[in-house]
Coordinates of C-alpha atoms and ligand atoms in Angstrom, one line a residue:
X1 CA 0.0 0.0 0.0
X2 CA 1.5 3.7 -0.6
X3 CA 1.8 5.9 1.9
X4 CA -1.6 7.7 2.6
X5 CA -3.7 4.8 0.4
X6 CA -6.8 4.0 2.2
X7 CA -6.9 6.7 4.4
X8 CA -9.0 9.6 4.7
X9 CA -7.4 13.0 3.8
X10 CA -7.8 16.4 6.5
X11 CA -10.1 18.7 4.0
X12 CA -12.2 20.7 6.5
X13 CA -11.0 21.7 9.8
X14 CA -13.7 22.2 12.8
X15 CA -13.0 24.5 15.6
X16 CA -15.5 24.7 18.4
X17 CA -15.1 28.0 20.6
X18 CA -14.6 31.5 19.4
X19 CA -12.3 33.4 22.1
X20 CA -8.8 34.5 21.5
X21 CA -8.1 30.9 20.7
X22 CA -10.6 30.1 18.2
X23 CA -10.3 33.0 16.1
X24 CA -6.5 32.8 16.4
X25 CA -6.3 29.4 15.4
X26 CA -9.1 29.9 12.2
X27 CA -7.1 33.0 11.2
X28 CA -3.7 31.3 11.1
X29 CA -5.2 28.2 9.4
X30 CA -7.0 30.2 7.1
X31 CA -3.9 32.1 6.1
X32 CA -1.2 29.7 5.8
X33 CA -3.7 26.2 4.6
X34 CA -6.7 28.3 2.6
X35 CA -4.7 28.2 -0.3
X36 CA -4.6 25.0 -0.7
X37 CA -7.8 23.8 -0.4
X38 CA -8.2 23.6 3.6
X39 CA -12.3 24.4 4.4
X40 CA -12.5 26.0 8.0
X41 CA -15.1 26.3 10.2
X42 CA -15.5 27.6 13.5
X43 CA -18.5 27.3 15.6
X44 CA -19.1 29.4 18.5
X45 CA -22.1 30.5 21.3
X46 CA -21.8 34.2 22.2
X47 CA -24.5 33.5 24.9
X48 CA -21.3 31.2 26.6
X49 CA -19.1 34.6 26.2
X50 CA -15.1 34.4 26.2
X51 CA -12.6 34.8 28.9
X52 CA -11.5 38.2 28.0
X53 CA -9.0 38.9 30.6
X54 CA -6.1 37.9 28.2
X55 CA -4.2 41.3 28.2
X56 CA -0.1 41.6 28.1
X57 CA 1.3 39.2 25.8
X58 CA 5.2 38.1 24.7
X59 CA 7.0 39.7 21.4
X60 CA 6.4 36.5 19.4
X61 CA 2.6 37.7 18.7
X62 CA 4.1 40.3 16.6
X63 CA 5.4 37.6 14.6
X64 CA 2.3 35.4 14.5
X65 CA 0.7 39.0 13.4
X66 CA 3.2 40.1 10.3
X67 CA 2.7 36.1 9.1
X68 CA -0.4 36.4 8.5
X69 CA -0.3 39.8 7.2
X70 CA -2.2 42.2 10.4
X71 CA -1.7 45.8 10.0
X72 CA 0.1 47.0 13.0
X73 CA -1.4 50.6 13.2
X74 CA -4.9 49.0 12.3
X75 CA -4.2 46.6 15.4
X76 CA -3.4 48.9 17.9
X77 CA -6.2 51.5 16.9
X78 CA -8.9 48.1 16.8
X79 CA -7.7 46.6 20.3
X80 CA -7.0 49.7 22.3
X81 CA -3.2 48.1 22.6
X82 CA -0.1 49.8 24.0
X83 CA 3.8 48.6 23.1
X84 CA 5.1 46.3 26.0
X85 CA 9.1 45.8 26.8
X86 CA 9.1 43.8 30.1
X87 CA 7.4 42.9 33.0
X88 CA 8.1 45.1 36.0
X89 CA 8.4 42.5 39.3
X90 CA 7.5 44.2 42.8
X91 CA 8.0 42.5 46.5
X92 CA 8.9 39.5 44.8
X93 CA 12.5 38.3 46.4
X94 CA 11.7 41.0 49.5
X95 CA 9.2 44.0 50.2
X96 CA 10.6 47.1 48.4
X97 CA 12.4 45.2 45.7
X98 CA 11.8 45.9 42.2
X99 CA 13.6 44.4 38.4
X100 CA 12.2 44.2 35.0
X101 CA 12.6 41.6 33.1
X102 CA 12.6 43.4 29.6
X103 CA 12.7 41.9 26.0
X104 CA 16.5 42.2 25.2
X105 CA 19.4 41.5 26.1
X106 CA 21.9 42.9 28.9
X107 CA 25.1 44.5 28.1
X108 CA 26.7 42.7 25.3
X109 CA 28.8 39.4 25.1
X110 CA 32.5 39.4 24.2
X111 CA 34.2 36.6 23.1
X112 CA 31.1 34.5 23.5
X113 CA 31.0 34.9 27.2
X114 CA 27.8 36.8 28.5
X115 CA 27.7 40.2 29.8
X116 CA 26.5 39.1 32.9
X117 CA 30.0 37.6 33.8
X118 CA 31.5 40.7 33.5
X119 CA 29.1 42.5 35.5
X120 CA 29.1 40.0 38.5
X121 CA 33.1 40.4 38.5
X122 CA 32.7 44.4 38.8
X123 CA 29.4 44.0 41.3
X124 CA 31.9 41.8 43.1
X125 CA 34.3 45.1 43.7
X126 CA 30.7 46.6 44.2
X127 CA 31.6 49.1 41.3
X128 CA 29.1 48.0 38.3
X129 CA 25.9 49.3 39.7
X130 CA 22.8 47.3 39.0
X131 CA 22.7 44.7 35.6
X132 CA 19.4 46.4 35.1
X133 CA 21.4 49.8 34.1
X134 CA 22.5 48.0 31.2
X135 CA 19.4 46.7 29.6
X136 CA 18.0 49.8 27.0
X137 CA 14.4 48.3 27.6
X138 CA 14.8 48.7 30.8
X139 CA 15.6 52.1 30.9
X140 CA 12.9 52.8 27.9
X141 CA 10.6 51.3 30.3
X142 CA 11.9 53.5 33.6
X143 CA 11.9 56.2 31.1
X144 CA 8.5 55.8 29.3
X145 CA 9.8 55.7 25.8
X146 CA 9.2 53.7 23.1
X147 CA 10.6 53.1 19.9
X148 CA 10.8 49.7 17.1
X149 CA 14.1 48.3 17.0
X150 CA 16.8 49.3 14.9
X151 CA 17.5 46.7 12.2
X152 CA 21.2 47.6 12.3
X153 CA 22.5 44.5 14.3
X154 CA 25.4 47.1 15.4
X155 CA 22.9 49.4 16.9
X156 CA 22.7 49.2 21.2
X157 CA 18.8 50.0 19.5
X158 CA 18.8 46.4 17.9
X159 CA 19.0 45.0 21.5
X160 CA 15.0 44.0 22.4
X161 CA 11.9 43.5 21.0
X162 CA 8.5 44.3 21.7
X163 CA 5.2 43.3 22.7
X164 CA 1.8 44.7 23.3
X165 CA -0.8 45.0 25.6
X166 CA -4.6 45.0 24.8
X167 CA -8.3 44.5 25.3
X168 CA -8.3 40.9 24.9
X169 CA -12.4 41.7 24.8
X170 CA -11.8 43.5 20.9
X171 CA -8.8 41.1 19.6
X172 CA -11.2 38.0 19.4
X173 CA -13.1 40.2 16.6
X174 CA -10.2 41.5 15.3
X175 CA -9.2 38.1 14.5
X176 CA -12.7 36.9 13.3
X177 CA -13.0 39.7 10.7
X178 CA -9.8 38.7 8.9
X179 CA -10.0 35.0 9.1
X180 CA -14.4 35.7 7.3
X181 CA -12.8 37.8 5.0
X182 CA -10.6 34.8 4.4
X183 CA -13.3 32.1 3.8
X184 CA -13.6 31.0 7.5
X185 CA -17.1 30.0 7.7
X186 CA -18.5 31.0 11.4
X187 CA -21.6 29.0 12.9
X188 CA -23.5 30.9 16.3
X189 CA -24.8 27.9 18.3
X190 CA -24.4 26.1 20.9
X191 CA -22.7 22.0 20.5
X192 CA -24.9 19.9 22.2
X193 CA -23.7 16.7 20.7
X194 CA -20.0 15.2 19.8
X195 CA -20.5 12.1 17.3
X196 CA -17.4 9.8 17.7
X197 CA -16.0 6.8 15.0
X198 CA -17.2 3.7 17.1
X199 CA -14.1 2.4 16.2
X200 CA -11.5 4.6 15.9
X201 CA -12.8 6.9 18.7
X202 CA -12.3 9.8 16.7
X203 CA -14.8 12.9 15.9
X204 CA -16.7 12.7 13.1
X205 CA -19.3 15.6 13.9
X206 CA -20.3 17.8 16.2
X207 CA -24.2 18.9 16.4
X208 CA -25.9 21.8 17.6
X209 CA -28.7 22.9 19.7
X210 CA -31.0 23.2 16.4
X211 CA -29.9 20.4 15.2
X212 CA -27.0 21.1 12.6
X213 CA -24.8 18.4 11.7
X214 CA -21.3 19.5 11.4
X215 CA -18.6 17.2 10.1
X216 CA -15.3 17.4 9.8
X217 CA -11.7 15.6 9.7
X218 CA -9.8 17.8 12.1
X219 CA -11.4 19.2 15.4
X220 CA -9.9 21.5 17.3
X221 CA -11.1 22.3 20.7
X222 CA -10.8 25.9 21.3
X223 CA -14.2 26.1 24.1
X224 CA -11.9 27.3 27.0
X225 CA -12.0 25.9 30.5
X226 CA -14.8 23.5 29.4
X227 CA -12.5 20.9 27.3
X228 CA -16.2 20.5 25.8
X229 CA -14.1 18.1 22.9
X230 CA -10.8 16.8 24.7
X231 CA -12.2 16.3 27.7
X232 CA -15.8 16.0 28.2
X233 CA -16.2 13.7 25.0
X234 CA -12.2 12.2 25.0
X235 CA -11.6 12.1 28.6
X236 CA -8.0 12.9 27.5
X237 CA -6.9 13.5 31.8
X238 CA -5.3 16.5 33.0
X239 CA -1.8 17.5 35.0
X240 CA -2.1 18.9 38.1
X241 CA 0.5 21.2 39.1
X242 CA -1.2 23.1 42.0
X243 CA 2.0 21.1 44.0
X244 CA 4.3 23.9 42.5
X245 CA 2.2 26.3 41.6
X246 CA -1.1 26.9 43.5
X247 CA -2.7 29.7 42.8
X248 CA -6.6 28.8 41.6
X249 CA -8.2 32.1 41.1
X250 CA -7.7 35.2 39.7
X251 CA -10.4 38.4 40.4
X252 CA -10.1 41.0 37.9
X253 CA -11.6 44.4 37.3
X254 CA -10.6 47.5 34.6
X255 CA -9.9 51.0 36.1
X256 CA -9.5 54.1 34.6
X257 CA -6.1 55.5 33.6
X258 CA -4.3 57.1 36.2
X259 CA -0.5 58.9 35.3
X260 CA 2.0 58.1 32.3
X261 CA 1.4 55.3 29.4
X262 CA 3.5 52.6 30.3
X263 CA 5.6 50.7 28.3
X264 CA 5.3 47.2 30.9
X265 CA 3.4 45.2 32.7
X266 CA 3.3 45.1 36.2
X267 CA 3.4 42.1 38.7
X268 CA 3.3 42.8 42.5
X269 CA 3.6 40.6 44.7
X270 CA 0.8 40.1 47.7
X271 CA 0.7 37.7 50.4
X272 CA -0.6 34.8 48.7
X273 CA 0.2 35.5 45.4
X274 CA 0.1 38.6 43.2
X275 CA -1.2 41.8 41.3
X276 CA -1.1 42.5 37.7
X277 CA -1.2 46.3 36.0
X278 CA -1.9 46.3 32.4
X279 CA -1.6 49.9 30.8
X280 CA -4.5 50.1 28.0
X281 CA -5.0 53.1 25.9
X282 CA -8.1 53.6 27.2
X283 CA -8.2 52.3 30.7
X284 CA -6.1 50.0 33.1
X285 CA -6.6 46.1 33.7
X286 CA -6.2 44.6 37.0
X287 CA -6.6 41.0 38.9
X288 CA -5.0 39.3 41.7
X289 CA -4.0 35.8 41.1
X290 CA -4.0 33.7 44.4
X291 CA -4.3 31.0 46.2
X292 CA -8.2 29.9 47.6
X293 CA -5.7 27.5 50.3
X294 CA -4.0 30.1 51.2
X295 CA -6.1 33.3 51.7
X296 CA -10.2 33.8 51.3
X297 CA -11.7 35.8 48.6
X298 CA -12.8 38.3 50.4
X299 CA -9.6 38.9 51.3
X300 CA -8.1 38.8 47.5
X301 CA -11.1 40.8 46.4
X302 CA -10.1 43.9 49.1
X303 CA -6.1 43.9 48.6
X304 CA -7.3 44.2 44.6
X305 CA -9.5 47.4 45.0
X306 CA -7.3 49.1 47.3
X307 CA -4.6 49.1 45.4
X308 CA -6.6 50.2 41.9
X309 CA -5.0 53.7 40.8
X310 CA -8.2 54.7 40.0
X311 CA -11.8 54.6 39.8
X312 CA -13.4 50.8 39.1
X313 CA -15.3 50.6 35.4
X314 CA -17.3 47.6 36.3
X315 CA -17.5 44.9 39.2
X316 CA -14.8 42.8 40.2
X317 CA -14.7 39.0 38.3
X318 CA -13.6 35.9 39.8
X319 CA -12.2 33.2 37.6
X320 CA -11.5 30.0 38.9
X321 CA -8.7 27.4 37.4
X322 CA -6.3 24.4 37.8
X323 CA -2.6 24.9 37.0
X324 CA -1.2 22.4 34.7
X325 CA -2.3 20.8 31.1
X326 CA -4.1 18.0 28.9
X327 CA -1.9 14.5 28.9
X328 CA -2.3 15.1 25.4
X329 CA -2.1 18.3 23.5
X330 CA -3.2 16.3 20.3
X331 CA -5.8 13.5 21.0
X332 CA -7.4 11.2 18.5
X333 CA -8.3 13.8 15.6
X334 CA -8.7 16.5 18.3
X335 CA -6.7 19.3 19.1
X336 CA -6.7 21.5 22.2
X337 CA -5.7 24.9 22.0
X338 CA -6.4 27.8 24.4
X339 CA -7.5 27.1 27.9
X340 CA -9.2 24.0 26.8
X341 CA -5.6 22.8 26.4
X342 CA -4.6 24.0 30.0
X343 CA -3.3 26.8 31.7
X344 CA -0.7 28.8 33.6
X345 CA -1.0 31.8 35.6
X346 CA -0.4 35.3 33.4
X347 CA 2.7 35.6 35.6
X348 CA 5.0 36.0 32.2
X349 CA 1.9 36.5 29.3
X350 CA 2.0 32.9 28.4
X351 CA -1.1 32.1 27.6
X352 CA -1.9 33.6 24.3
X353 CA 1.9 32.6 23.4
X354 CA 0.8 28.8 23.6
X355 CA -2.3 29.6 22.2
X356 CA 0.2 31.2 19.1
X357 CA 2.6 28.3 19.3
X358 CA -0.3 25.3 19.3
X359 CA -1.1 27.0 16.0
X360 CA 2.1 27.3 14.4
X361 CA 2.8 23.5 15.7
X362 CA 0.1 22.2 14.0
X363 CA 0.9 24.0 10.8
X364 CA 4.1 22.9 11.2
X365 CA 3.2 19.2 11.4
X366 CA -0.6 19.4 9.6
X367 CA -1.2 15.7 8.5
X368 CA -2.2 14.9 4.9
X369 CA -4.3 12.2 6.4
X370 CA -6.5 10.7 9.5
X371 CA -4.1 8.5 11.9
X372 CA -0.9 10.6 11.9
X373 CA 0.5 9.1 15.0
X374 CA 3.9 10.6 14.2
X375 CA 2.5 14.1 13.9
X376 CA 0.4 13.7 16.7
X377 CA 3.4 12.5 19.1
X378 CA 5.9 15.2 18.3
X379 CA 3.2 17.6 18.4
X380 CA 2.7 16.7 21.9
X381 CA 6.4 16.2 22.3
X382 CA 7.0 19.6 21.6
X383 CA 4.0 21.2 23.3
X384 CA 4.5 19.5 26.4
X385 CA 8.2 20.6 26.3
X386 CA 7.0 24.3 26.1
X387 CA 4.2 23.8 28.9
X388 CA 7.1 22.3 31.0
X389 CA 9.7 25.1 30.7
X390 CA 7.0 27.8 31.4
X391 CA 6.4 26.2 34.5
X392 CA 9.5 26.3 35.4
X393 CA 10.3 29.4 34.8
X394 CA 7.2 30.7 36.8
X395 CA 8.3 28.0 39.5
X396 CA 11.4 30.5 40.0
X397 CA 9.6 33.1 40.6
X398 CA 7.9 32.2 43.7
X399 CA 10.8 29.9 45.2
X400 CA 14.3 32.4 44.4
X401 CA 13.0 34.3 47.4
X402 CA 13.3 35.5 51.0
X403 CA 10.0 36.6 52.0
X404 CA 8.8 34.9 55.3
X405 CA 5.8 37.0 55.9
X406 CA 3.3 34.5 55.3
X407 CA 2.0 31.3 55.5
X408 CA 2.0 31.3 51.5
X409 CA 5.9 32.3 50.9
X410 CA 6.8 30.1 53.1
X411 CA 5.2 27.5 51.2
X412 CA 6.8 28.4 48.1
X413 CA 10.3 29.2 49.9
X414 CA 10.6 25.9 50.9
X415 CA 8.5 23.7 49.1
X416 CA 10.4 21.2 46.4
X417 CA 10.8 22.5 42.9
X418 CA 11.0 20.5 39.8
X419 CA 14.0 18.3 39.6
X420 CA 14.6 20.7 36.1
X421 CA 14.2 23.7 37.5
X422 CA 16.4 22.5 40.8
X423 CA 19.5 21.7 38.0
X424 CA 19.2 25.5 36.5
X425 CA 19.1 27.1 40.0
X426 CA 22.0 25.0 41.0
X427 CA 24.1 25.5 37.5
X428 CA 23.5 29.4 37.8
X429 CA 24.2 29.5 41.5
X430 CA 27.6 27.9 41.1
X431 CA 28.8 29.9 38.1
X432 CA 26.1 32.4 36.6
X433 CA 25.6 29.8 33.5
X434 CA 22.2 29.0 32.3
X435 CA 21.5 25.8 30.7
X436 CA 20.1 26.1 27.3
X437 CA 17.4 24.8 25.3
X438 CA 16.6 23.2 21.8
X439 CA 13.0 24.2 22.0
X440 CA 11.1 26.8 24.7
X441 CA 10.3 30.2 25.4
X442 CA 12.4 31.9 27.9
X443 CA 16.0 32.3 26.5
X444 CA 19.4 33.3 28.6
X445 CA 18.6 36.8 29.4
X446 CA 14.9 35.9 30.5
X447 CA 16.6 33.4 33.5
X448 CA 19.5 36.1 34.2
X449 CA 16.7 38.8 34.8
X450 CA 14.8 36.8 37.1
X451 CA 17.9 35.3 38.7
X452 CA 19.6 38.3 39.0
X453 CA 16.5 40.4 40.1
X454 CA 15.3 37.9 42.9
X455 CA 18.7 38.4 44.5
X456 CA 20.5 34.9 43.1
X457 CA 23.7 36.3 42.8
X458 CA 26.2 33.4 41.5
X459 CA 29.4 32.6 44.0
X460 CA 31.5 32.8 40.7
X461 CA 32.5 34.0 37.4
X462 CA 33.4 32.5 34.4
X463 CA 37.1 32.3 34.7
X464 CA 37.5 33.7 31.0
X465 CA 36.1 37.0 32.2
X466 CA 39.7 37.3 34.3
X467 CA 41.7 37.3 30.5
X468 CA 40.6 40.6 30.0
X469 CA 42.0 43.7 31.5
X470 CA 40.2 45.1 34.3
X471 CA 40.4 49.1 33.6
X472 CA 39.8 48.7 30.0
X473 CA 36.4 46.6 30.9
X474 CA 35.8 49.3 33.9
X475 CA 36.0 51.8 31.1
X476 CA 33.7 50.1 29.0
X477 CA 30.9 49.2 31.5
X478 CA 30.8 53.5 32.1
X479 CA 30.5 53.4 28.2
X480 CA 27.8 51.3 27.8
X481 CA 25.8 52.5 30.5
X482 CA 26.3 56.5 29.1
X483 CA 25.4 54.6 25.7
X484 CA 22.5 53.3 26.3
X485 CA 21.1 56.5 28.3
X486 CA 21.9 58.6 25.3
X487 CA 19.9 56.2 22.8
X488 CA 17.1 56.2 25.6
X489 CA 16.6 59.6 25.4
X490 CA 16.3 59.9 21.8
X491 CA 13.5 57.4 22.2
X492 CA 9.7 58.7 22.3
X493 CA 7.6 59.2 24.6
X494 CA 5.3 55.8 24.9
X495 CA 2.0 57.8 24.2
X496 CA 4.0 60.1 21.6
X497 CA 4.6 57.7 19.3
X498 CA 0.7 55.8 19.2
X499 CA -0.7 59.2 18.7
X500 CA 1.8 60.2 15.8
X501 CA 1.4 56.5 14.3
X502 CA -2.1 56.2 14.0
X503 CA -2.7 54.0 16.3
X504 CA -5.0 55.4 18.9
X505 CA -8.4 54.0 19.6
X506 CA -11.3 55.6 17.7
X507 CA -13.7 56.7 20.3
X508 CA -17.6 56.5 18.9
Ligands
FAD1 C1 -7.2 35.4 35.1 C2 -6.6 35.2 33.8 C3 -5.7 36.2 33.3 C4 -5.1 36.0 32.0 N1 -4.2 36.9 31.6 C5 -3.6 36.7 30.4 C6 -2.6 37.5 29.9 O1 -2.2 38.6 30.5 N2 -1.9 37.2 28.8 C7 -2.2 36.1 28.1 O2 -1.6 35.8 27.1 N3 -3.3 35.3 28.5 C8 -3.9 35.6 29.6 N4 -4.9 34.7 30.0 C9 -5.3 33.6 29.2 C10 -6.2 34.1 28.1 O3 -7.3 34.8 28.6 C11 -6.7 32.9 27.3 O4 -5.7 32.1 26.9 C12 -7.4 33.3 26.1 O5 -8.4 34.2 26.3 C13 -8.0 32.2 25.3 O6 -9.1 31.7 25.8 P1 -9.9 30.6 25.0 O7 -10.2 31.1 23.7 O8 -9.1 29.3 25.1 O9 -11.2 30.4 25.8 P2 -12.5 31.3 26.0 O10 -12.2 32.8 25.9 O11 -13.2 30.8 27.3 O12 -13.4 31.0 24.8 C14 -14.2 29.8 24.8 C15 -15.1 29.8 23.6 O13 -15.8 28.5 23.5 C16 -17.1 28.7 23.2 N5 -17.8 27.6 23.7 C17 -17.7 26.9 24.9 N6 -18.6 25.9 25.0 C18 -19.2 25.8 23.7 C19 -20.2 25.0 23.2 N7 -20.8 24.0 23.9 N8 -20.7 25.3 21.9 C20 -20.1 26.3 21.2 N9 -19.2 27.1 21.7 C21 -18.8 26.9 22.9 C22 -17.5 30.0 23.9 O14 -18.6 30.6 23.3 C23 -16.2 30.8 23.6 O15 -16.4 31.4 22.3 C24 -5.5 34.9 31.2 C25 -6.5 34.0 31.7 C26 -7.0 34.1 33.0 C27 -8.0 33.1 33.4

């Protein structure tokens, strides 16, 4: 038999659920397969609504954008958004502290050894001020500037990359209008009925509270915490990581604007787990993640409104989950993608990044025909790689610190962390290297910043650092630091450069 003989080919695509993830994953099918034939349809229930908390996100969405051809300025304007360089950490190793972990890199490597060995020799003498100085997002973000980066890999401006931050309420419809223009074809009602091959076990159709038949080849579950496909029909299991990380709610409300447009998020710690800040054009978002074992929400609800910078613009929301993920990403001829997939606290603005990376994934590895085990096992592979190192890296977080002031840090002082995460703590610890990956999201300077800003301060050097002479490296850290200032201060301001881009929100 040749390969693919008797077996049925993937012609139409069925996605059930129409949040961020639905209309991400129709739009990037649409865009990338539509030309060759693919048919997709996406099915949603607007009476069910959408998560719509999904606000700060990671610099690869720019990619996912410009790949399937959005408009930047027509972005920003439709979705309210702002440009994001970091994440701005608060109380997190003690009360007081505060780092960024921006999008870019510190200082700049010589001879292939990073810049943070260089620094840690000079902080050593006590002589190279903070590594922070030496980030230019993190000054752009001190400094409220913003600017694209230079393409001139010699610039200090070629050094990060950018993000945004938006109404995750009016990117959903964003995404829907390009991926209809496209040939998506959208179906309002609610699935009452998933039809499965009594042998296979696979989905054959999916029917509707008026009694549509839908069938398809490829499903892919995009209806959010409900699993309605991979787990309610598949019972595909779930991993629980509430042992490492367990916060279980979040309560979120929008306020209105208060002071400058920021370029960052913000993430302050409280005592059993932690606020976020997310500056909008046209307002602010807010929650508290925390832990229901560790403090009531009552409690939660009152250290979120009295920090709120200004005046609430609706009713505080409480949304309930379990850390971890499906067993399977990719089960059967079903796909989870979103939250129905599984979910990790916004700590680092992960969520729409897996959302983005399920999506290129399957694109990567779309199957010609039904089966696929090999697709469907390195999809999983890889997804469950990039699930794993996000936990870790929001593990880190809560454990790299000293706080003792309640119940909950000392949990997470002095609880167990992955053995994976242990290794990198250790390997940093003794030497200020960072083990690196083949596949995963947070690169070198990501660990460094969270390392370095949570007070983790390696015993050693590497020994190369020694071959170079100290007053001309003492001359150049000054450099560098005056450098980077000067570029900064050429940069705009944050709300400057939406307004003179065309990018600010049309108010009806
Ligand atoms: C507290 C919190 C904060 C977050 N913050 C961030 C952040 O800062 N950055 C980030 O990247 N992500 C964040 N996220 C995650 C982000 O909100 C989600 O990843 C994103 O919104 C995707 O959600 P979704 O599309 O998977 O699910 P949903 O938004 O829940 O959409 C589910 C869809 O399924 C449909 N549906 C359900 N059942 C049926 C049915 N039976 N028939 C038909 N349709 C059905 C619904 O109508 C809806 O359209 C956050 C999440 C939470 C909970």
């Amino acid at each position: 038999m040749t390969w693919g003989e008797g077996r049925r080919s993937i012609d139409h695509v069925v996605i059930v659920g129409g949040g961020t993830a639905g209309w991400m994953t129709a739009a990037g099918l649409i865009s990338m397969l539509g030309a060759t034939g693919l048919k997709v349809t996406l099915i949603e229930f607007e009476a069910i609504g959408i998560v719509g908390v999904g606000e700060a996100t990671l610099p690869h969405i720019k990619h996912f954008n410009d790949t399937i051809g959005v408009n930047e300025a027509e972005f920003m304007a439709a979705t309210s958004a702002t440009f994001k360089l970091g994440i701005e950490f608060v109380d997190w190793a003690r009360k007081g502290d505060s780092y960024i972990h921006p999008f870019g890199e510190f200082g700049l490597a010589n001879e292939g050894v990073g810049f943070h060995h260089y620094w840690r020799k000079f902080h050593g003498h006590g002589e190279a001020g903070s590594l922070f100085d030496y980030s230019l997002p993190v000054i752009a973000c001190r400094e409220g500037k913003f600017q694209p980066p230079s393409e001139d890999p010699r610039s200090v401006l070629s050094t990060y990359r950018y993000a945004y931050q938006f109404d995750a309420l009016k990117y959903a419809p964003f995404m829907r209008k390009l991926a209809e223009t496209r040939g998506v074809k959208r179906l309002e009602g609610k699935v009452t009925k998933v039809s499965q091959d009594s042998e296979s076990g696979d989905i054959t159709a999916v029917t509707l509270d008026d009694g549509h038949e839908v069938t398809g080849d490829l499903f892919v579950d995009c209806t959010g915490f409900f699993g309605l496909l991979t787990e309610q029909t598949l019972a595909t299991g779930y991993e629980d990581w509430s042992e490492w990380l367990p916060c279980d709610r979040a309560v979120a409300v929008p306020c209105e604007s208060a002071g400058p447009l920021l370029p960052y998020t913000r993430a302050t710690a409280d005592s059993a787990g932690w606020r976020w800040r997310i500056p909008l054009q046209h307002r602010t978002g807010n929650g508290h993640v925390y832990s229901s074992g560790f403090t009531s929400d009552e409690a939660a609800h009152d250290s979120l409104v009295d920090n709120l910078e200004g005046a609430a613009l609706a009713d505080p929301r409480i949304l309930r989950f379990t850390t971890g993920k499906r067993r399977k990403l990719w089960n059967k001829n079903c796909v989870a993608i979103g939250l129905s997939g599984g979910f990790l606290e916004p700590l680092e603005s992960t969520s729409i990044y897996l959302i983005q990376e399920g999506i290129t994934k399957l694109l990567e590895l779309f199957p010609a025909h039904d089966g696929c085990d090999t697709e469907r096992r390195e999809y999983n592979r890889r997804m469950d790689l990039e699930f794993e190192r996000i936990r870790d890296f929001l593990v880190l977080h809560y454990h790299a610190t000293e706080r003792d002031d309640s119940t909950f840090w000392d949990h997470m002082r002095t609880m167990t962390p992955p053995d994976s995460l242990r290794d990198k703590m250790d390997l940093f610890a003794a030497h200020g290297r960072v083990a690196t990956y083949d596949h995963g999201l947070f690169l070198v300077p990501s660990w460094i910043a969270v390392l370095i800003g949570q007070r983790r301060i390696p015993a050693k050097y590497d020994p190369r650092v020694d071959l170079v002479e100290e007053a001309h490296m003492r001359q150049h850290l000054g450099g560098l630091r005056q450098h980077m200032q000067r570029a900064v201060s050429g940069m705009s301001e944050h709300n400057v450069f939406i307004a003179q881009h065309g990018m600010q929100e049309q108010v009806v």
